[in-house]
Every structure is written in structure tokens, then in C-alpha cells.
Coordinates of C-alpha atoms and ligand atoms in Angstrom, one line a residue:
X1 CA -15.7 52.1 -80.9
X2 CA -18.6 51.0 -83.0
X3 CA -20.7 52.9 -85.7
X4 CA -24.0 51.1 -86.1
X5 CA -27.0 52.3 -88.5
X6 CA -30.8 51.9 -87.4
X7 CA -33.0 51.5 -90.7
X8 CA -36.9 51.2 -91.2
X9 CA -37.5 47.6 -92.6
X10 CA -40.8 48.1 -93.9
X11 CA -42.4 51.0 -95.0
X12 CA -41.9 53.2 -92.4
X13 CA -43.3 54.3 -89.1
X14 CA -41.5 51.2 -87.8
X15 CA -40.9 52.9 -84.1
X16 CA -37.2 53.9 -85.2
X17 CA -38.4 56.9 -83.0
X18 CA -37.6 55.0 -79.8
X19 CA -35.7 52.8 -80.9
X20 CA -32.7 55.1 -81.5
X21 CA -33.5 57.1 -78.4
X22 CA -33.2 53.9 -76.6
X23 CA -29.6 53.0 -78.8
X24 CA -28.9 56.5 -77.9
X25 CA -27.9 56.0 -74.4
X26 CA -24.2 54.1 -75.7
X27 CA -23.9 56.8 -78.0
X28 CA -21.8 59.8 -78.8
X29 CA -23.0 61.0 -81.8
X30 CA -26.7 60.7 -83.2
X31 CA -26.9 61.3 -87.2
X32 CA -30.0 61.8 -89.2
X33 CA -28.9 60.7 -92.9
X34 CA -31.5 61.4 -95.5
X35 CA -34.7 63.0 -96.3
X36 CA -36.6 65.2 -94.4
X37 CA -39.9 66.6 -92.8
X38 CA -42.1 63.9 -94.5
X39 CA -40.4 62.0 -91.4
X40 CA -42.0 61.9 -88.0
X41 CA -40.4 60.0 -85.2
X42 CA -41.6 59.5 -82.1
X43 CA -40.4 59.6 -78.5
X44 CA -42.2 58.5 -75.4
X45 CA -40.4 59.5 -71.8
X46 CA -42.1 59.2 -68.9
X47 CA -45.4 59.4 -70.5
X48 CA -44.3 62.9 -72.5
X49 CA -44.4 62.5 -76.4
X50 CA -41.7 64.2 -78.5
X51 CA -42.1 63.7 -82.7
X52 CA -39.1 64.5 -84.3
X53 CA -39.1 65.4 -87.6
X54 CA -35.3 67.2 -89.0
X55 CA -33.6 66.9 -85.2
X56 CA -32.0 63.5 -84.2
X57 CA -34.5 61.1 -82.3
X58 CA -31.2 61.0 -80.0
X59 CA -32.0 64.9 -78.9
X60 CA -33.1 64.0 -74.9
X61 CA -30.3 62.5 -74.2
X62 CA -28.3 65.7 -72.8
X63 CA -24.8 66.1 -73.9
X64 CA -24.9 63.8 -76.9
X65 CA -24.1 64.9 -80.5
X66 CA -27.0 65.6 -82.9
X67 CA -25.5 65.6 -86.8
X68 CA -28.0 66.6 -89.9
X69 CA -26.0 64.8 -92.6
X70 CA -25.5 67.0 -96.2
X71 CA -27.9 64.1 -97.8
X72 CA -31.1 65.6 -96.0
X73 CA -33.4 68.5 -97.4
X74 CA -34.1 70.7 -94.6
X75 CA -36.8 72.9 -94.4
X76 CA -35.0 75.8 -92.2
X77 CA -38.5 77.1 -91.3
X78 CA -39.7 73.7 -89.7
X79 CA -36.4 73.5 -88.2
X80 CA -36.7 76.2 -86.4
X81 CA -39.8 75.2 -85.0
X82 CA -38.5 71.9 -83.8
X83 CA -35.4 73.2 -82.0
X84 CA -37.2 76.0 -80.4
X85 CA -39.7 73.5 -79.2
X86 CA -36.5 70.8 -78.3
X87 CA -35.0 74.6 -76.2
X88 CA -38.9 75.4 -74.6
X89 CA -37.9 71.5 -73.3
X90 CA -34.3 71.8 -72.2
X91 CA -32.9 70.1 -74.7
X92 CA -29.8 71.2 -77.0
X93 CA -28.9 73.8 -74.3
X94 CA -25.3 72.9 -75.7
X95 CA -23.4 72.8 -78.5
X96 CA -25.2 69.6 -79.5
X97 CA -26.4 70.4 -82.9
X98 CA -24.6 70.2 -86.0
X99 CA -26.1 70.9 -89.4
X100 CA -24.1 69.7 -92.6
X101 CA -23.6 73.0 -94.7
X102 CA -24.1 70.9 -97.6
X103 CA -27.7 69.5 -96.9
X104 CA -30.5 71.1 -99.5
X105 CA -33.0 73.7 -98.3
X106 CA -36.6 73.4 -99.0
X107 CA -38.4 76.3 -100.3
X108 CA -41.9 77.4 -100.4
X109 CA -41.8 76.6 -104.3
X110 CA -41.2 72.6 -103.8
X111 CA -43.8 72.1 -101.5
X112 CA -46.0 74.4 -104.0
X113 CA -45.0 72.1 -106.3
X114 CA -45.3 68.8 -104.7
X115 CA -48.6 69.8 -103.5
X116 CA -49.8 70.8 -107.2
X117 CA -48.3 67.6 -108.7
X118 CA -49.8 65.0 -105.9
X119 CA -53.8 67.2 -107.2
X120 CA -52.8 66.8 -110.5
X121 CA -51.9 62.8 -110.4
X122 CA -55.0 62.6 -108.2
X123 CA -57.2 63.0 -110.8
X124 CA -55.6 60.5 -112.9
X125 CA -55.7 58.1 -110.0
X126 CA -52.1 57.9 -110.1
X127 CA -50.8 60.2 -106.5
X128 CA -47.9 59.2 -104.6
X129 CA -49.6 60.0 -101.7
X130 CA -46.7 61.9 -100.5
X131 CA -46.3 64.1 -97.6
X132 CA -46.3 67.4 -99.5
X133 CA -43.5 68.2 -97.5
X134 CA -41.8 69.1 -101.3
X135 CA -39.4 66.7 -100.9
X136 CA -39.3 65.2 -104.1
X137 CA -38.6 68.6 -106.1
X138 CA -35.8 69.2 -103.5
X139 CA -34.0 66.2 -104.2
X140 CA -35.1 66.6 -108.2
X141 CA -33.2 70.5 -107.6
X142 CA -30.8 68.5 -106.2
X143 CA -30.5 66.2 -108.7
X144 CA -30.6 68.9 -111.4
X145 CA -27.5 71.1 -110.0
X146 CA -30.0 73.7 -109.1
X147 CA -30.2 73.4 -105.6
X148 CA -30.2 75.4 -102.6
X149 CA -27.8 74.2 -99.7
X150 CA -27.8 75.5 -96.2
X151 CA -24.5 77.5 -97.5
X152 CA -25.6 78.8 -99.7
X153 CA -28.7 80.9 -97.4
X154 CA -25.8 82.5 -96.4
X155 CA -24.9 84.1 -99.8
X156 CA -27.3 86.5 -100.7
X157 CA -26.4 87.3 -104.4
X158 CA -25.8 83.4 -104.9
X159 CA -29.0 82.6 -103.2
X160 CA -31.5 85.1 -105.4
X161 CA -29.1 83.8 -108.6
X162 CA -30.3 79.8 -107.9
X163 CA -34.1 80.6 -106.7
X164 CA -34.5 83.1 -110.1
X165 CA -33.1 80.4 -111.9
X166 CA -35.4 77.9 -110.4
X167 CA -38.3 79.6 -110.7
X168 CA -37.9 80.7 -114.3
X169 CA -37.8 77.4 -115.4
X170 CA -40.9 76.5 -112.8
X171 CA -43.5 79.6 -113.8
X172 CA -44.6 77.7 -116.8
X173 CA -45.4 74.4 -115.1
X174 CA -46.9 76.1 -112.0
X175 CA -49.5 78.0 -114.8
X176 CA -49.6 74.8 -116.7
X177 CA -51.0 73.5 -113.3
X178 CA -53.4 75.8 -112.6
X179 CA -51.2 77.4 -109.7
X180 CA -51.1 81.1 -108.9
X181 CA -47.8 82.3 -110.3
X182 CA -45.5 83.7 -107.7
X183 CA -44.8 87.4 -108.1
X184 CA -41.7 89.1 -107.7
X185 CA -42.3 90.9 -104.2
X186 CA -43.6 87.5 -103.5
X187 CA -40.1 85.7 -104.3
X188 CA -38.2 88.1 -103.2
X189 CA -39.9 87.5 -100.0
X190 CA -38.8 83.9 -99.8
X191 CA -35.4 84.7 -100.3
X192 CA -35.4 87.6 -97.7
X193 CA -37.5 85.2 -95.0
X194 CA -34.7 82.1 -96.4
X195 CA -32.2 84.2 -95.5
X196 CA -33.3 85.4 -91.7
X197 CA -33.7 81.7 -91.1
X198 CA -30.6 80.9 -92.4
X199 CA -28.9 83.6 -89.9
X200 CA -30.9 81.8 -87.5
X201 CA -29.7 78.5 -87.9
X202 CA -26.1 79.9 -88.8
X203 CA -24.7 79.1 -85.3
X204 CA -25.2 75.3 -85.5
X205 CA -24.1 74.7 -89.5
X206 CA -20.7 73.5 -89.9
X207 CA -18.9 70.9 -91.7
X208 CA -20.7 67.5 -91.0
X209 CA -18.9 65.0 -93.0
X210 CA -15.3 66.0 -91.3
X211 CA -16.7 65.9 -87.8
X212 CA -18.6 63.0 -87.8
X213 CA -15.2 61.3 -89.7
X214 CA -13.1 62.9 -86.4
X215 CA -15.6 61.6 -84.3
X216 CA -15.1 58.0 -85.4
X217 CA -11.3 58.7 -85.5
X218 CA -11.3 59.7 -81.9
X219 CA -13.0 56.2 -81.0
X220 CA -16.3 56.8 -80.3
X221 CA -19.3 55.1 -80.9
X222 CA -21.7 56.6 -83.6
X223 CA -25.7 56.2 -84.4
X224 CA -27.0 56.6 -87.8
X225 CA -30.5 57.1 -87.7
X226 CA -32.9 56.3 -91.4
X227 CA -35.5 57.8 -92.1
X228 CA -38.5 56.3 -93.8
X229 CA -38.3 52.5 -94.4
X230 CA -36.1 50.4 -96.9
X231 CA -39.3 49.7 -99.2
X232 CA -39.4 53.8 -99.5
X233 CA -36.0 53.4 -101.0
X234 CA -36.0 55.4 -104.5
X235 CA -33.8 53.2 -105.7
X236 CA -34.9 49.5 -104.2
X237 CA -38.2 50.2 -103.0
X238 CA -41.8 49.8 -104.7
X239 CA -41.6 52.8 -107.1
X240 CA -42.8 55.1 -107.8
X241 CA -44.3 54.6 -104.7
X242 CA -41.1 55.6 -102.6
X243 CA -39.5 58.4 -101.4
X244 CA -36.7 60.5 -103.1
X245 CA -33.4 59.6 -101.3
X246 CA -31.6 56.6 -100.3
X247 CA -33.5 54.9 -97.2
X248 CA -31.5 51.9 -96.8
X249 CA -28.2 51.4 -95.0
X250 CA -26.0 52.5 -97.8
X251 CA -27.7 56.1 -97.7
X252 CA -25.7 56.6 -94.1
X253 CA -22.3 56.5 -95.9
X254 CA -24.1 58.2 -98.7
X255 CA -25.1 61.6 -96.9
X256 CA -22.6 61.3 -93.8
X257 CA -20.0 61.6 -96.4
X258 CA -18.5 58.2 -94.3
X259 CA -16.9 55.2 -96.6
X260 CA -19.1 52.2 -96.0
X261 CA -16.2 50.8 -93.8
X262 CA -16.6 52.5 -91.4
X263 CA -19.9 50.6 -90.3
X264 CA -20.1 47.8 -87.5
X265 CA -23.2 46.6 -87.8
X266 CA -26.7 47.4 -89.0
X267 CA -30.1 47.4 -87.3
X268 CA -33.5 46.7 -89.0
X269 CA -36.3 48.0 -87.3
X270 CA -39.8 46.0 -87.9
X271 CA -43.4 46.2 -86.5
X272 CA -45.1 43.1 -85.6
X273 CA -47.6 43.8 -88.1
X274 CA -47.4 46.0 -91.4
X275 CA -48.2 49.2 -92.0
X276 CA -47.7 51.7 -95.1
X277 CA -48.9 55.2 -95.5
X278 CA -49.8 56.8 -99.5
X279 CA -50.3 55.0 -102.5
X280 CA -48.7 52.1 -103.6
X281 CA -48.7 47.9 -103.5
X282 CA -49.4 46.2 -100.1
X283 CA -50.0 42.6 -100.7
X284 CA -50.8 42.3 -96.9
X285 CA -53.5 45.3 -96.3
X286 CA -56.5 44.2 -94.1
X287 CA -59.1 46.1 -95.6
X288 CA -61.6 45.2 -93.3
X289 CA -62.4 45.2 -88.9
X290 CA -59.4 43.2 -88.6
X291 CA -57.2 46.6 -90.3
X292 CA -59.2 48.8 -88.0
X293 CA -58.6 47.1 -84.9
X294 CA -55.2 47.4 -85.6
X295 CA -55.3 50.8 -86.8
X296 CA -57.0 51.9 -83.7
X297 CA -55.2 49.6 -81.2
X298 CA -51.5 50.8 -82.7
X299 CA -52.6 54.3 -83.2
X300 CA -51.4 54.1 -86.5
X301 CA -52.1 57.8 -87.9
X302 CA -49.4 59.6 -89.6
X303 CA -46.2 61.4 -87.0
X304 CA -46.3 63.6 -89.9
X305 CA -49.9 64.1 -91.6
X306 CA -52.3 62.8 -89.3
X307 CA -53.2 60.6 -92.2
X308 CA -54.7 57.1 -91.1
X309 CA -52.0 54.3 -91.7
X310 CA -53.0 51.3 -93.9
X311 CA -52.5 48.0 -91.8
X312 CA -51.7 44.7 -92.7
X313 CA -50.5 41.3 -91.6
X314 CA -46.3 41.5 -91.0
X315 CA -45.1 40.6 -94.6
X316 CA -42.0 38.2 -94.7
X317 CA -41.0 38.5 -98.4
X318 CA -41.0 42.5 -98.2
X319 CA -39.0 42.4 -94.3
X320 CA -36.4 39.9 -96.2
X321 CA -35.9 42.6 -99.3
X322 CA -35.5 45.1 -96.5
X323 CA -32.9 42.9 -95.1
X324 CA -31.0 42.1 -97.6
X325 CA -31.0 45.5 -99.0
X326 CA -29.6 47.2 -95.7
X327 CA -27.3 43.8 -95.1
X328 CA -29.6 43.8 -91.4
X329 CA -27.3 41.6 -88.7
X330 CA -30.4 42.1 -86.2
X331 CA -34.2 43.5 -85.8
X332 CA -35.7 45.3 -83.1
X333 CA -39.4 44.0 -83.2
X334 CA -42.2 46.6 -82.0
X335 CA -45.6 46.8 -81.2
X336 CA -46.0 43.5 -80.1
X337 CA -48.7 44.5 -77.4
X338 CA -50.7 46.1 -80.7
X339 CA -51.9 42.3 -81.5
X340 CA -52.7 41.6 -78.1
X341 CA -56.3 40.0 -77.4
X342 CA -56.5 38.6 -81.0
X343 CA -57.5 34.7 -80.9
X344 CA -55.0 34.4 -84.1
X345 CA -52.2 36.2 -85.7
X346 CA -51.3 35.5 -89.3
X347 CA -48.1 36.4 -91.1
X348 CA -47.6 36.1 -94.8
X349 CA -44.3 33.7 -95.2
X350 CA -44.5 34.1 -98.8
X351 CA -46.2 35.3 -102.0
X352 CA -47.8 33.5 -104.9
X353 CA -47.4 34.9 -108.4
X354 CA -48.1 33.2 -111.9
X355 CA -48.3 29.8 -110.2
X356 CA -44.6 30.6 -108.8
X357 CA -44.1 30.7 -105.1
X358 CA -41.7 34.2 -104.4
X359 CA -39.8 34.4 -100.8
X360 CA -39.5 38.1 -102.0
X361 CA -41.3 40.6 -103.7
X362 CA -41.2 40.6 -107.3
X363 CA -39.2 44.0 -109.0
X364 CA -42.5 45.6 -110.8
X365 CA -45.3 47.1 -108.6
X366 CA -48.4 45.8 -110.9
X367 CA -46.4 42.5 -109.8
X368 CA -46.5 43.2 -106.6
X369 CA -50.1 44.2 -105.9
X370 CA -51.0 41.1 -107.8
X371 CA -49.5 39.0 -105.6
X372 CA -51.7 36.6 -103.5
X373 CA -50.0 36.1 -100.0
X374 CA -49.3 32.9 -98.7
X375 CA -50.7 33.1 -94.9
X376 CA -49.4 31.2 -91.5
X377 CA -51.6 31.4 -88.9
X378 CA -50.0 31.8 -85.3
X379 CA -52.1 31.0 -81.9
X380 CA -52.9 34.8 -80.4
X381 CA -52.0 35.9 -76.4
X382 CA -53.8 38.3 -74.2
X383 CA -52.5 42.3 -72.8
X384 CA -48.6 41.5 -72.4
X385 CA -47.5 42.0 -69.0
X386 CA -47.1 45.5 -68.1
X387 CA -43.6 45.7 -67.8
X388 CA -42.2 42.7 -69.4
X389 CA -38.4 43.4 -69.4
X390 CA -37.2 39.9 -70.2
X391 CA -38.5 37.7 -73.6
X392 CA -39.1 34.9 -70.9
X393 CA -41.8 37.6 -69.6
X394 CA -43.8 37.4 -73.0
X395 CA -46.9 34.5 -72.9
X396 CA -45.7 31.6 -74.6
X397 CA -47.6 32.1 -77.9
X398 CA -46.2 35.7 -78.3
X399 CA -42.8 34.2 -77.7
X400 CA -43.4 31.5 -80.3
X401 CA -44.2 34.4 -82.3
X402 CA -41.3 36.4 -82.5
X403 CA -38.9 32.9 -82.2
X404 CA -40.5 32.4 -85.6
X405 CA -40.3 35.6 -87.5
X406 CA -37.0 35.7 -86.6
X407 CA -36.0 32.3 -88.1
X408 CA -38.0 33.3 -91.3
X409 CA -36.5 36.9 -91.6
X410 CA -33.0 35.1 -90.8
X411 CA -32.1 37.4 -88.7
X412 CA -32.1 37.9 -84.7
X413 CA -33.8 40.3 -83.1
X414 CA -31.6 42.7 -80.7
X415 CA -35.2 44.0 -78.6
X416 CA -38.6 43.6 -78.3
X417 CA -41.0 47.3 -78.2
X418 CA -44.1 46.2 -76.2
X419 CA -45.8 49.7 -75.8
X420 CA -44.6 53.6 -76.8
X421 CA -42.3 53.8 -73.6
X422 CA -38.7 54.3 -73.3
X423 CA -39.2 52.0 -70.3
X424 CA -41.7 49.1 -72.2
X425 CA -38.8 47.3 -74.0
X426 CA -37.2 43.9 -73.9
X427 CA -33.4 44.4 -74.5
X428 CA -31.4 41.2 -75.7
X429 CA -28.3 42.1 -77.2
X430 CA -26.5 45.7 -77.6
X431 CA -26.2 46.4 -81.2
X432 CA -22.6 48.5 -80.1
X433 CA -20.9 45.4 -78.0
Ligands
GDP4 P1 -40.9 56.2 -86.8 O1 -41.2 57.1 -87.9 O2 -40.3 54.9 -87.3 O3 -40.1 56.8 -85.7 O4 -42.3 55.7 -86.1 P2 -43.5 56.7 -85.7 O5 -43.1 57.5 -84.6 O6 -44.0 57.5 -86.9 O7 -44.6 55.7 -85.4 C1 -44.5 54.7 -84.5 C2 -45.6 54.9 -83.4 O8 -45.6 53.7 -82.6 C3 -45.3 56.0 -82.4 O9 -46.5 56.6 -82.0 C4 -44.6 55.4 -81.3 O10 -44.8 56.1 -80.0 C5 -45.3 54.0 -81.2 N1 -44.6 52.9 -80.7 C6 -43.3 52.6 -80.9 N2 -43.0 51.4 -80.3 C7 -44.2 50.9 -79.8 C8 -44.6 49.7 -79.2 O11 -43.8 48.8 -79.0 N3 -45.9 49.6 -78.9 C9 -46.8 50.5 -79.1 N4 -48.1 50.3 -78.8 N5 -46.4 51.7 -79.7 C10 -45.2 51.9 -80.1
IMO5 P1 -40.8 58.1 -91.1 O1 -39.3 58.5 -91.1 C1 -44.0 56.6 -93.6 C2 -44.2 58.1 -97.8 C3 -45.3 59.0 -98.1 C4 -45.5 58.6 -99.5 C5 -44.1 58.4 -100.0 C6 -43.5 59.7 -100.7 O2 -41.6 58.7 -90.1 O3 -40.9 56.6 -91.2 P2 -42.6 62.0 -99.8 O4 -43.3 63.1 -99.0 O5 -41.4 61.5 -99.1 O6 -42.3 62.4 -101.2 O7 -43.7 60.8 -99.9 O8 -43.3 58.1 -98.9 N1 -43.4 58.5 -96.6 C7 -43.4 58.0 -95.4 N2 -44.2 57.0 -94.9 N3 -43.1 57.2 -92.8 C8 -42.3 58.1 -93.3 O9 -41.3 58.6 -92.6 C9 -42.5 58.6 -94.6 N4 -41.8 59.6 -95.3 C10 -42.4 59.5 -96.6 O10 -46.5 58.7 -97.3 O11 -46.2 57.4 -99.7
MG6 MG1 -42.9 58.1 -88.7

């Protein structure tokens, strides 16, 4: 038996996707920990796409487990949508699905609110850039003891009690705002559609922590899956340009409601390049053709929001914070091909600050966007072979490539992702042996 957690090591969008569909296969039990909708992961089978968002990126393997720990925020009506869709596929024709009765719901009002917030800073010049999937007023309910969990859609009475509550305290801001004010009928249509949805997904709630605990008891081998990246991390990660939960590997014991030793081993996920959607320092950004060529040759545009991804060289000081954050025993590299045809590939090995040379990012984000990179400058290769299925496959200066980062990141990497494809993957070790 082994439990093994898949994290983001950059900002996101890393390809965990595939990644844990591939990890999936030596599996028993897939868990999402953390967060929400603002994620989008992507599957490629066969040539068909799948983009996850709430549902476990291990949903098309048949017959496997798919946990939604009690640390996510779950927006029932998106959820719907995705396990419809996942049904109109074949998928989760079982009893796969679990949802943790303790995971928050979003409501209409936090994404009213998220959405109003994001305009507001906007004109300051100060946005997140979030998702405006009102996740951060979820997880500040949360925070506040005046949340909605899954449970409680079941509740009525309890239900109308929290959302009155909420939105007593929330009328002032959304008029300070410049918001249209809710009206009664109009809340107590939330609640009544929050509670047909919650009837809805009724069948598949139960108690997450307990089974995913029994599951490890009885020996088999479990998948976290993160969400985001670790430099989203609320905590950790380049606020206030981060998320609202726990992204790293400590979040899967976190919202699993596991103790931290239960875990084998954990696996960082990086791209061969950097990306980062929103606001927020990235040392690394090509602003210029160089950043649209990779843009354009990674189609690196938002799962989520269609919003075009900012690109950059692969960052070594912010894929060692992620490391050492999430304690990462391996990587999976993707989207090697991306850099294909390129007559040089550069990777930042460290950042200059003050006249101080930093192997990591420094804590403060004016610090951080200050920072000049330190470049190292790698000999390109031409298209990868189509189906490369061995690193000996790779042309030598790719291969030179990822011997390197992986010496600088001091850490091995576990695969190599050279195109969308389940089937366009190196594999060198199994993260569950
Ligand atoms: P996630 O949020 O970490 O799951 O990543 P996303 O799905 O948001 O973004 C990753 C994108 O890269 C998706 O479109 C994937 O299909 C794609 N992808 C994953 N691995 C590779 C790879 O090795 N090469 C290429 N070209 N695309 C990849
Ligand atoms: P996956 O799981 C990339 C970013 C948003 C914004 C910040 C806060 O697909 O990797 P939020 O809506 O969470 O309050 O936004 O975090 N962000 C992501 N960026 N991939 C994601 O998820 C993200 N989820 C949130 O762009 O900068
Ligand atoms: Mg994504």
C-alpha cells in the first residue's frame, strides 16, 4: 500500500491533469484536497479532451474511487454540470463518487462578491486576477464560522439561518460596492435552487475523511490530487497573489482529514517552462515574441477562464520553494515538446537582489518582482520524436536539459510529458513502488 500526493510546483496549470490520470492506473482511490472551480485540469485520451474542474482527474479510469475531500468549496451547481457531462461519457456509472459532507458550498453571493471585489481593486491597480469563481469569500465564510457545508443543503431551516446571516452582514458592502442588493424573493431563490442541488448530489455525499482513512487501512494504494500550484499557497506562496486554501502537500492531510503519516511519498509536478495566470510577481515573464511563441506553441490559455497564461523561462529558485514546501521526493516534467525548434533555452538558476545572489525567492512580493534573474542558457532540439517512450528517445540537448534541472531542483524526475496525450509520456519510476 502506498498513499502518494501529486502537487503543482509552480503556479499552476503544471499538467497535474494528466499526470494523475496517468498515476491513476495503480490507484484505488483518487482524492481532490482543496479549493475548487478556479481549477481546471486537463485530460487527453485518445485524442478526446476532458477538463476537470470539482471531479477527480482520476474519473476515466472505471471502477476507481473519486473522493472530494471536506477542505474544497464546491460549487453544487458546476458540479452538477461536470458529473452529468463525466455520465453523457460513461463515466462514474458506479458508486465511484464520494463527496465529503463537510466541504463548503459556494453560493451565488461569493462569486457576486469576488467578482465586485477583483472591479473594485482594478481600479486601484491592485486585482488578484482571480478566477471569480468566489472562492476566496467561501474560504473567508469558512474562516469566519459562517459557512455553508454540503450538510448542511440538506437542512433547510439551518441552511436559510447561515445564508440570512451571511447576507445581512454582506448587504452593506455589496451597496458600498456599487452592487445591486439581492432581494428577498431573490435569496430565497438561492436557498430553494441550493437546496434541489443539494438533493441532487445527496446520493454521492458521505463521510470522506473515515472512508478514505478505511481505505488506507484496508491496504490500498491512495492518490491525492492538488489543486493550483505550491506558489498559490495562501500560506507560502506569493501573497496576496495566491489562492485561499492550502496548495501544497500538507493541505492533503489538511482536507482528507488524514495525519501526515500516512503519506509515502510526494510528487511535484513542473512545466519545462513557467507559466502563471492573474496578478502577481514573475521574475521570469517573457514579455515579448519569445512569451508568445510559447504561449501559442503550449496553448497556454486558462482550463478555467480562457484567459491567456503569462510565460516565462522555468524559474529554479521558485521550483526549489515549491519543493521544499511540499518536501517533493520526485518531479514529473511536462511540456517538453512546447520548446521544441528554439535555437536556445534559458532557465533562471538563481535571482539577484540588493547585490545578494538568492537560490530562492525572497518572502515579500515587491522583493520578488524586483528581482533580476540570473539566466543559463541551454543549446535548443528540434519536434521530439513522436512517440518517445524512453528518456534515451529525447535528442541529446533535451536530455541534457532535463539531466540538469533535475540536479538544480535536487530532485529526480519520475516522467517526462512530451505532448497532451495519455500515451506521449516518458515513465521512469512509479511514484507507488
Ligand atoms: P493542470 O491545471 O495542472 O491540470 O493543467 P491544465 O490542464 O490547466 O493545463 C495544462 C495544459 O497542458 C493542458 O492543456 C494539457 O492538456 C496540456 N499538457 C499537459 N502535458 C503536456 C505536455 O507534455 N505537452 C503539451 N504540449 N501539452 C501538455
Ligand atoms: P489549476 O488547479 C492557475 C490563480 C488565479 C489568481 C489566484 C487567485 O488548474 O492549476 P482564485 O480564483 O483562486 O481566488 O484566484 O490564483 N489560480 C490559478 N492559476 N491554475 C489554477 O488552478 C488556479 N486557481 C487559481 O488566476 O491569480
Ligand atoms: Mg489548470
Amino acid at each position: 500500500m502506498s498513499v502518494v500526493i501529486v502537487v503543482g510546483a509552480q503556479w499552476g496549470d503544471e499538467g497535474k491533469g494528466k499526470v494523475v490520470d496517468l498515476f491513476t492506473e495503480r490507484a484505488h482511490t483518487v482524492v481532490r484536497y482543496g479549493g475548487g472551480a478556479n481549477a481546471g485540469h486537463t485530460l487527453v485520451i485518445d485524442g478526446k479532451k476532458l477538463v476537470t474542474h470539482l471531479v477527480p482527474s482520476g474519473v476515466c479510469h472505471p471502477g476507481k474511487g473519486c473522493v472530494l475531500g471536506d477542505g474544497m468549496v464546491i460549487d453544487p451547481y458546476t458540479l452538477l454540470e461536470e458529473i452529468a457531462e463525466c455520465q453523457g461519457r460513461g463515466l462514474l456509472a458506479g458508486k465511484e463518487l464520494l463527496i465529503g459532507l463537510g466541504a463548503h458550498v459556494i453560493l451565488p453571493y461569493h462569486k457576486l462578491l469576488d467578482g465586485m471585489r477583483e472591479d473594485r481593486s482594478a481600479k486601484r491597480g491592485k486585482a488578484i486576477g482571480t478566477t471569480r469563481r468566489g472562492i476566496g469569500p467561501a474560504y473567508e465564510a469558512k474562516a469566519g464560522r459562517r459557512g455553508v457545508r454540503i450538510r448542511d443543503l440538506f437542512k433547510p431551516a439551518r441552511l436559510k439561518d447561515i445564508v440570512d446571516a451571511n447576507l445581512d452582514e454582506m448587504m452593506p458592502v455589496i451597496a458600498h460596492f456599487g452592487g445591486t442588493v439581492p432581494t428577498a424573493g431573490e435569496i430565497d431563490g438561492w436557498i430553494a435552487d441550493a437546496i434541489r442541488a443539494g438533493e441532487q448530489l445527496r446520493p454521492y455525499t458521505g463521510d470522506a475523511g473515515r472512508h478514505v482513512a478505511q481505505v488506507i487501512r484496508d491496504g490500498h494504494h491512495v492518490l491525492f490530487e492538488g489543486a493550483q500550484g505550491c506558489l498559490l499557497d495562501l500560506d507560502h506562496g506569493t501573497y496576496p497573489y495566491v489562492t485561499s486554501s492550502s496548495t501544497i502537500a500538507a493541505g492533503a492531510c489538511q482536507s482528507a482529514g488524514i495525519g501526515p503519516t500516512h503519506i509515502d511519498t510526494v510528487v511535484g509536478i513542473t512545466k519545462a517552462y513557467a507559466t502563471r495566470v492573474g496578478e502577481g510577481p514573475f521574475p521570469t515573464e517573457l514579455l515579448g515574441e519569445v512569451g508568445d511563441k510559447i504561449r501559442i506553441a503550449g496553448g497556454e490559455f486558462g482550463s478555467t477562464t480562457g484567459r491567456p497564461r503569462r510565460c516565462g523561462w522555468l524559474d529554479l529558485p521558485a521550483l526549489r520553494m515549491g519543493v521544499r514546501l511540499s518536501g517533493m521526493q520526485s518531479l514529473a516534467l511536462t511540456k517538453l515538446d512546447v520548446l521544441a525548434g528554439m535555437s536556445e533555452v534559458s532557465v533562471c538558476v538563481a535571482y539577484k537582489l540588493d547585490g545578494r545572489e538568492l537560490d530562492e525567492p525572497p518572502i515579500d512580493p515587491d522583493d520578488i518582482a524586483r528581482a533580476e534573474p540570473v539566466y543559463a542558457s541551454f543549446p535548443g532540439w528540434d519536434k521530439l520524436p513522436a512517440h518517445a517512450h524512453d528518456i534515451t528517445d529525447l535528442p541529446p540537448t533535451a536530455r541534457s536539459y532535463v539531466d540538469t534541472i533535475s540536479k538544480m531542483a535536487g530532485v529526480p524526475f519520475c516522467l517526462v510529458s512530451v505532448g497532451p496525450d495519455r500515451t506521449e509520456t516518458i515513465r521512469l519510476t512509479d511514484p507507488f513502488a
